[in-house]
């Protein structure tokens, strides 16, 4: 994933230095699948489906993509990796690229990339699956970590990948009711997407203060996602404003409530720590290359009781960040840290 963003940015810088205009950029409609970019399939025994769930008509609602073990249905198409062009625009903002050029570059390189998860495929009943709530990193969104989520679902997990609305995602949206002034063809659906884009630091703004406020909201959004899935598990009806056609009733009694975890990458790793400190129903946490800056000082004072596994990559980490992890995990056999060289 990161290599695609780096390559797109390098191409953008090259195009800008050579005077490449938006008209000269690669044509929309080309796709990365033709260039060998593919999301890897899960290695587990289960086929994987995915579906989106959004509740409420305001930013305070929940928005997630659920990856799940599915019935085998070869007739259902795989789902696009990047679902809307607005996500390209948000990635351009996050990476400081001109939208006019960057959107075309993203469309050219990853526009036709699909995920090996069948959209709205029938849920595979008959088992109780452990639940994993996943939190994305800074500048990402619910589909970016599809490779990880698909792998976990193929191994028999339900994975609720939250799309955060704290302005740390490159882009996200909620659905609101359309006004009377909307075009007739758009008003037929009754709702419109209200987009929320990544917010950059303002001049003189302290990053730690902003990120701490964001991580608190992120933790609450993970807890809301947990509440939502458990409501569905108990048989309660949930109104999905996206009208995906997926039958959520099939998830009744499908969650193993004794095995609920929270997992995330980078900013999502910090979200894991905050979520554990605030919600005991999360039985454990997995923090992938956790970014420790947003974590509040009070969280270090023995407020995380559950088992926590830090998984770091050697090239991503730096000494002061690792020391913060050690501060949280020292003298606690329930907390471990490993680094992948």
GROMACS .gro file of C-alpha atoms in nm:
model
  341
    1UNK     CA    1   0.000   0.000   0.000
    2UNK     CA    2   0.264   0.251   0.109
    3UNK     CA    3   0.473   0.181  -0.202
    4UNK     CA    4   0.179   0.277  -0.424
    5UNK     CA    5   0.141   0.611  -0.247
    6UNK     CA    6   0.516   0.676  -0.268
    7UNK     CA    7   0.521   0.592  -0.637
    8UNK     CA    8   0.220   0.811  -0.707
    9UNK     CA    9   0.383   1.101  -0.523
   10UNK     CA   10   0.709   1.056  -0.716
   11UNK     CA   11   0.516   1.056  -1.041
   12UNK     CA   12   0.336   1.371  -0.931
   13UNK     CA   13   0.664   1.549  -0.852
   14UNK     CA   14   0.805   1.438  -1.188
   15UNK     CA   15   0.494   1.557  -1.370
   16UNK     CA   16   0.504   1.894  -1.194
   17UNK     CA   17   0.872   1.948  -1.277
   18UNK     CA   18   0.812   1.858  -1.641
   19UNK     CA   19   0.500   2.073  -1.668
   20UNK     CA   20   0.258   1.783  -1.709
   21UNK     CA   21  -0.099   1.914  -1.697
   22UNK     CA   22  -0.414   1.741  -1.580
   23UNK     CA   23  -0.508   1.684  -1.944
   24UNK     CA   24  -0.177   1.510  -2.006
   25UNK     CA   25  -0.208   1.287  -1.703
   26UNK     CA   26  -0.309   0.921  -1.749
   27UNK     CA   27  -0.666   0.880  -1.863
   28UNK     CA   28  -0.934   0.795  -1.608
   29UNK     CA   29  -1.058   0.440  -1.642
   30UNK     CA   30  -0.718   0.275  -1.665
   31UNK     CA   31  -0.645   0.051  -1.371
   32UNK     CA   32  -0.378  -0.091  -1.149
   33UNK     CA   33  -0.491  -0.450  -1.193
   34UNK     CA   34  -0.334  -0.443  -1.540
   35UNK     CA   35   0.000  -0.344  -1.383
   36UNK     CA   36   0.008  -0.628  -1.133
   37UNK     CA   37  -0.120  -0.443  -0.825
   38UNK     CA   38  -0.344  -0.684  -0.637
   39UNK     CA   39  -0.475  -0.722  -0.285
   40UNK     CA   40  -0.364  -1.070  -0.173
   41UNK     CA   41  -0.629  -1.329  -0.098
   42UNK     CA   42  -0.660  -1.466   0.253
   43UNK     CA   43  -0.469  -1.782   0.334
   44UNK     CA   44  -0.727  -1.922   0.574
   45UNK     CA   45  -0.993  -2.187   0.508
   46UNK     CA   46  -1.285  -1.945   0.471
   47UNK     CA   47  -1.410  -1.750   0.172
   48UNK     CA   48  -1.446  -1.381   0.255
   49UNK     CA   49  -1.730  -1.138   0.199
   50UNK     CA   50  -1.758  -0.771   0.289
   51UNK     CA   51  -2.034  -0.517   0.333
   52UNK     CA   52  -2.066  -0.158   0.454
   53UNK     CA   53  -2.276  -0.043   0.748
   54UNK     CA   54  -2.365   0.316   0.831
   55UNK     CA   55  -2.606   0.431   1.099
   56UNK     CA   56  -2.748   0.776   1.155
   57UNK     CA   57  -2.772   1.083   0.931
   58UNK     CA   58  -2.493   1.281   1.097
   59UNK     CA   59  -2.120   1.261   1.160
   60UNK     CA   60  -2.189   1.120   1.507
   61UNK     CA   61  -2.322   0.794   1.362
   62UNK     CA   62  -2.116   0.483   1.287
   63UNK     CA   63  -1.951   0.382   0.962
   64UNK     CA   64  -1.766   0.055   0.909
   65UNK     CA   65  -1.689  -0.219   0.661
   66UNK     CA   66  -1.746  -0.571   0.789
   67UNK     CA   67  -1.527  -0.850   0.655
   68UNK     CA   68  -1.664  -1.196   0.735
   69UNK     CA   69  -1.646  -1.567   0.647
   70UNK     CA   70  -1.884  -1.616   0.356
   71UNK     CA   71  -2.049  -1.886   0.155
   72UNK     CA   72  -1.874  -1.973  -0.171
   73UNK     CA   73  -2.038  -1.780  -0.454
   74UNK     CA   74  -1.819  -1.738  -0.761
   75UNK     CA   75  -2.081  -1.532  -0.943
   76UNK     CA   76  -2.044  -1.232  -0.709
   77UNK     CA   77  -1.786  -0.978  -0.820
   78UNK     CA   78  -1.499  -0.864  -0.604
   79UNK     CA   79  -1.533  -0.521  -0.449
   80UNK     CA   80  -1.327  -0.216  -0.556
   81UNK     CA   81  -1.036  -0.135  -0.325
   82UNK     CA   82  -1.096   0.243  -0.340
   83UNK     CA   83  -1.475   0.285  -0.357
   84UNK     CA   84  -1.518   0.657  -0.449
   85UNK     CA   85  -1.318   0.923  -0.632
   86UNK     CA   86  -1.343   1.149  -0.329
   87UNK     CA   87  -1.097   0.919  -0.154
   88UNK     CA   88  -0.843   0.997  -0.427
   89UNK     CA   89  -0.903   1.366  -0.362
   90UNK     CA   90  -0.851   1.317   0.010
   91UNK     CA   91  -0.531   1.121  -0.049
   92UNK     CA   92  -0.408   1.408  -0.269
   93UNK     CA   93  -0.474   1.655   0.014
   94UNK     CA   94  -0.302   1.430   0.267
   95UNK     CA   95   0.003   1.382   0.042
   96UNK     CA   96   0.015   1.751  -0.065
   97UNK     CA   97  -0.059   1.668  -0.428
   98UNK     CA   98  -0.265   1.872  -0.671
   99UNK     CA   99  -0.604   1.707  -0.694
  100UNK     CA  100  -0.632   1.752  -1.071
  101UNK     CA  101  -0.317   1.549  -1.135
  102UNK     CA  102  -0.313   1.324  -0.829
  103UNK     CA  103  -0.667   1.197  -0.879
  104UNK     CA  104  -0.581   1.083  -1.230
  105UNK     CA  105  -0.260   0.917  -1.113
  106UNK     CA  106  -0.441   0.725  -0.840
  107UNK     CA  107  -0.714   0.626  -1.083
  108UNK     CA  108  -0.453   0.507  -1.333
  109UNK     CA  109  -0.250   0.300  -1.089
  110UNK     CA  110  -0.513   0.162  -0.849
  111UNK     CA  111  -0.846   0.249  -1.008
  112UNK     CA  112  -0.932  -0.105  -1.114
  113UNK     CA  113  -0.772  -0.282  -0.817
  114UNK     CA  114  -1.025  -0.502  -0.642
  115UNK     CA  115  -1.027  -0.686  -0.310
  116UNK     CA  116  -1.063  -1.066  -0.300
  117UNK     CA  117  -1.371  -1.023  -0.083
  118UNK     CA  118  -1.713  -1.064  -0.244
  119UNK     CA  119  -1.941  -0.766  -0.194
  120UNK     CA  120  -2.250  -0.855   0.012
  121UNK     CA  121  -2.183  -1.228  -0.023
  122UNK     CA  122  -2.399  -1.457   0.191
  123UNK     CA  123  -2.273  -1.488   0.548
  124UNK     CA  124  -2.143  -1.833   0.646
  125UNK     CA  125  -2.359  -1.945   0.942
  126UNK     CA  126  -2.317  -2.225   1.192
  127UNK     CA  127  -2.022  -2.097   1.394
  128UNK     CA  128  -1.946  -1.837   1.659
  129UNK     CA  129  -1.666  -1.617   1.532
  130UNK     CA  130  -1.430  -1.397   1.735
  131UNK     CA  131  -1.478  -1.025   1.666
  132UNK     CA  132  -1.199  -0.786   1.571
  133UNK     CA  133  -1.259  -0.408   1.558
  134UNK     CA  134  -0.995  -0.247   1.331
  135UNK     CA  135  -0.877   0.117   1.342
  136UNK     CA  136  -0.699   0.267   1.041
  137UNK     CA  137  -0.396   0.495   1.041
  138UNK     CA  138  -0.355   0.865   0.970
  139UNK     CA  139  -0.471   0.959   0.621
  140UNK     CA  140  -0.627   0.617   0.557
  141UNK     CA  141  -0.990   0.494   0.557
  142UNK     CA  142  -1.189   0.175   0.603
  143UNK     CA  143  -1.074  -0.010   0.289
  144UNK     CA  144  -0.701   0.067   0.287
  145UNK     CA  145  -0.613  -0.225   0.517
  146UNK     CA  146  -0.822  -0.475   0.319
  147UNK     CA  147  -0.529  -0.719   0.295
  148UNK     CA  148  -0.507  -0.752   0.674
  149UNK     CA  149  -0.883  -0.760   0.725
  150UNK     CA  150  -0.937  -1.020   0.452
  151UNK     CA  151  -0.663  -1.241   0.595
  152UNK     CA  152  -0.821  -1.229   0.942
  153UNK     CA  153  -1.168  -1.300   0.803
  154UNK     CA  154  -1.032  -1.595   0.607
  155UNK     CA  155  -0.900  -1.733   0.938
  156UNK     CA  156  -1.248  -1.717   1.091
  157UNK     CA  157  -1.277  -1.365   1.237
  158UNK     CA  158  -1.547  -1.104   1.197
  159UNK     CA  159  -1.358  -0.782   1.125
  160UNK     CA  160  -1.530  -0.444   1.169
  161UNK     CA  161  -1.304  -0.189   0.998
  162UNK     CA  162  -1.409   0.151   1.130
  163UNK     CA  163  -1.388   0.464   0.913
  164UNK     CA  164  -1.305   0.746   1.153
  165UNK     CA  165  -1.473   1.086   1.128
  166UNK     CA  166  -1.228   1.281   1.345
  167UNK     CA  167  -1.071   1.443   1.035
  168UNK     CA  168  -0.775   1.203   1.049
  169UNK     CA  169  -0.900   0.996   0.754
  170UNK     CA  170  -0.800   1.129   0.413
  171UNK     CA  171  -1.172   1.129   0.338
  172UNK     CA  172  -1.495   0.993   0.476
  173UNK     CA  173  -1.861   1.081   0.460
  174UNK     CA  174  -2.200   1.050   0.620
  175UNK     CA  175  -2.540   1.042   0.449
  176UNK     CA  176  -2.784   1.321   0.512
  177UNK     CA  177  -3.132   1.385   0.381
  178UNK     CA  178  -3.144   1.589   0.064
  179UNK     CA  179  -3.304   1.929   0.050
  180UNK     CA  180  -3.585   2.031  -0.182
  181UNK     CA  181  -3.340   2.211  -0.408
  182UNK     CA  182  -3.157   1.894  -0.510
  183UNK     CA  183  -3.182   1.778  -0.874
  184UNK     CA  184  -3.472   1.543  -0.931
  185UNK     CA  185  -3.254   1.252  -1.041
  186UNK     CA  186  -3.040   1.279  -0.724
  187UNK     CA  187  -3.333   1.328  -0.489
  188UNK     CA  188  -3.476   0.991  -0.586
  189UNK     CA  189  -3.245   0.819  -0.338
  190UNK     CA  190  -3.347   1.057  -0.058
  191UNK     CA  191  -2.992   1.104   0.080
  192UNK     CA  192  -2.665   1.261  -0.027
  193UNK     CA  193  -2.306   1.213   0.083
  194UNK     CA  194  -2.157   1.483   0.301
  195UNK     CA  195  -1.778   1.449   0.271
  196UNK     CA  196  -1.530   1.510   0.551
  197UNK     CA  197  -1.168   1.554   0.442
  198UNK     CA  198  -0.836   1.530   0.625
  199UNK     CA  199  -0.757   1.835   0.839
  200UNK     CA  200  -0.400   1.957   0.839
  201UNK     CA  201  -0.237   2.122   1.136
  202UNK     CA  202  -0.303   2.494   1.152
  203UNK     CA  203  -0.021   2.745   1.194
  204UNK     CA  204   0.104   2.739   1.553
  205UNK     CA  205  -0.117   2.443   1.647
  206UNK     CA  206   0.035   2.182   1.877
  207UNK     CA  207   0.009   1.842   1.713
  208UNK     CA  208  -0.008   1.639   2.033
  209UNK     CA  209  -0.312   1.832   2.153
  210UNK     CA  210  -0.500   1.777   1.825
  211UNK     CA  211  -0.405   1.410   1.798
  212UNK     CA  212  -0.504   1.340   2.157
  213UNK     CA  213  -0.850   1.487   2.099
  214UNK     CA  214  -0.878   1.282   1.781
  215UNK     CA  215  -0.771   0.957   1.946
  216UNK     CA  216  -1.037   1.003   2.214
  217UNK     CA  217  -1.302   1.033   1.941
  218UNK     CA  218  -1.152   0.736   1.758
  219UNK     CA  219  -1.176   0.519   2.069
  220UNK     CA  220  -1.542   0.613   2.109
  221UNK     CA  221  -1.605   0.524   1.745
  222UNK     CA  222  -1.449   0.180   1.802
  223UNK     CA  223  -1.672   0.130   2.106
  224UNK     CA  224  -1.976   0.237   1.901
  225UNK     CA  225  -1.880  -0.018   1.635
  226UNK     CA  226  -1.860  -0.285   1.905
  227UNK     CA  227  -2.202  -0.185   2.040
  228UNK     CA  228  -2.346  -0.200   1.690
  229UNK     CA  229  -2.216  -0.548   1.608
  230UNK     CA  230  -2.328  -0.681   1.946
  231UNK     CA  231  -2.677  -0.538   1.890
  232UNK     CA  232  -2.692  -0.724   1.560
  233UNK     CA  233  -2.562  -1.036   1.734
  234UNK     CA  234  -2.845  -1.015   1.987
  235UNK     CA  235  -3.106  -0.998   1.711
  236UNK     CA  236  -3.187  -0.627   1.726
  237UNK     CA  237  -3.277  -0.453   1.401
  238UNK     CA  238  -3.026  -0.193   1.284
  239UNK     CA  239  -3.110   0.065   1.019
  240UNK     CA  240  -2.837   0.072   0.754
  241UNK     CA  241  -2.872   0.400   0.564
  242UNK     CA  242  -2.660   0.260   0.278
  243UNK     CA  243  -2.923   0.000   0.179
  244UNK     CA  244  -2.659  -0.252   0.078
  245UNK     CA  245  -2.900  -0.544   0.048
  246UNK     CA  246  -2.699  -0.754   0.294
  247UNK     CA  247  -2.914  -0.947   0.541
  248UNK     CA  248  -2.780  -0.852   0.884
  249UNK     CA  249  -3.022  -1.090   1.054
  250UNK     CA  250  -2.793  -1.377   0.955
  251UNK     CA  251  -2.535  -1.248   1.204
  252UNK     CA  252  -2.759  -1.321   1.501
  253UNK     CA  253  -2.575  -1.535   1.760
  254UNK     CA  254  -2.265  -1.544   1.538
  255UNK     CA  255  -2.023  -1.354   1.766
  256UNK     CA  256  -1.814  -1.526   2.030
  257UNK     CA  257  -1.849  -1.252   2.292
  258UNK     CA  258  -1.567  -1.402   2.500
  259UNK     CA  259  -1.322  -1.328   2.218
  260UNK     CA  260  -1.341  -0.962   2.123
  261UNK     CA  261  -1.027  -0.769   2.031
  262UNK     CA  262  -0.928  -0.429   1.895
  263UNK     CA  263  -0.652  -0.390   1.638
  264UNK     CA  264  -0.504  -0.095   1.452
  265UNK     CA  265  -0.206   0.048   1.267
  266UNK     CA  266  -0.004   0.362   1.354
  267UNK     CA  267  -0.266   0.615   1.469
  268UNK     CA  268  -0.490   0.311   1.487
  269UNK     CA  269  -0.238   0.157   1.727
  270UNK     CA  270  -0.280   0.454   1.959
  271UNK     CA  271  -0.655   0.406   1.918
  272UNK     CA  272  -0.615   0.045   2.032
  273UNK     CA  273  -0.452   0.160   2.356
  274UNK     CA  274  -0.716   0.425   2.428
  275UNK     CA  275  -0.998   0.183   2.344
  276UNK     CA  276  -0.861  -0.080   2.583
  277UNK     CA  277  -0.838   0.179   2.860
  278UNK     CA  278  -1.203   0.274   2.817
  279UNK     CA  279  -1.379  -0.053   2.730
  280UNK     CA  280  -1.328  -0.379   2.919
  281UNK     CA  281  -1.530  -0.577   2.662
  282UNK     CA  282  -1.219  -0.557   2.444
  283UNK     CA  283  -1.042  -0.861   2.585
  284UNK     CA  284  -0.707  -0.782   2.421
  285UNK     CA  285  -0.541  -0.550   2.171
  286UNK     CA  286  -0.295  -0.568   1.881
  287UNK     CA  287  -0.108  -0.247   1.796
  288UNK     CA  288   0.073  -0.251   1.461
  289UNK     CA  289   0.353   0.009   1.455
  290UNK     CA  290   0.167   0.213   1.715
  291UNK     CA  291   0.217   0.591   1.703
  292UNK     CA  292   0.240   0.684   2.070
  293UNK     CA  293   0.217   1.064   2.045
  294UNK     CA  294  -0.166   1.078   2.073
  295UNK     CA  295  -0.185   0.854   2.382
  296UNK     CA  296  -0.287   1.050   2.691
  297UNK     CA  297  -0.062   1.068   2.998
  298UNK     CA  298  -0.333   0.918   3.218
  299UNK     CA  299  -0.340   0.606   3.001
  300UNK     CA  300   0.013   0.519   3.116
  301UNK     CA  301  -0.102   0.506   3.478
  302UNK     CA  302  -0.207   0.140   3.479
  303UNK     CA  303  -0.535   0.206   3.300
  304UNK     CA  304  -0.478  -0.068   3.041
  305UNK     CA  305  -0.533  -0.401   3.214
  306UNK     CA  306  -0.595  -0.627   2.914
  307UNK     CA  307  -0.327  -0.815   2.722
  308UNK     CA  308  -0.164  -0.598   2.454
  309UNK     CA  309   0.071  -0.702   2.175
  310UNK     CA  310   0.289  -0.443   1.999
  311UNK     CA  311   0.405  -0.557   1.654
  312UNK     CA  312   0.663  -0.319   1.508
  313UNK     CA  313   0.846  -0.301   1.178
  314UNK     CA  314   1.213  -0.208   1.205
  315UNK     CA  315   1.218   0.066   0.944
  316UNK     CA  316   0.908   0.247   1.073
  317UNK     CA  317   0.999   0.288   1.438
  318UNK     CA  318   1.218   0.539   1.621
  319UNK     CA  319   1.371   0.530   1.969
  320UNK     CA  320   1.146   0.775   2.155
  321UNK     CA  321   0.833   0.603   2.023
  322UNK     CA  322   0.955   0.259   2.130
  323UNK     CA  323   1.043   0.394   2.475
  324UNK     CA  324   0.681   0.505   2.515
  325UNK     CA  325   0.568   0.151   2.433
  326UNK     CA  326   0.809   0.015   2.691
  327UNK     CA  327   0.676   0.263   2.947
  328UNK     CA  328   0.330   0.122   2.895
  329UNK     CA  329   0.436  -0.243   2.889
  330UNK     CA  330   0.714  -0.257   3.149
  331UNK     CA  331   0.667  -0.500   3.438
  332UNK     CA  332   0.349  -0.641   3.281
  333UNK     CA  333   0.363  -0.994   3.148
  334UNK     CA  334   0.031  -0.935   2.965
  335UNK     CA  335   0.199  -0.683   2.737
  336UNK     CA  336   0.459  -0.784   2.482
  337UNK     CA  337   0.647  -0.616   2.200
  338UNK     CA  338   0.809  -0.773   1.896
  339UNK     CA  339   0.986  -0.614   1.598
  340UNK     CA  340   0.988  -0.756   1.246
  341UNK     CA  341   1.327  -0.692   1.087
   0.00000   0.00000   0.00000
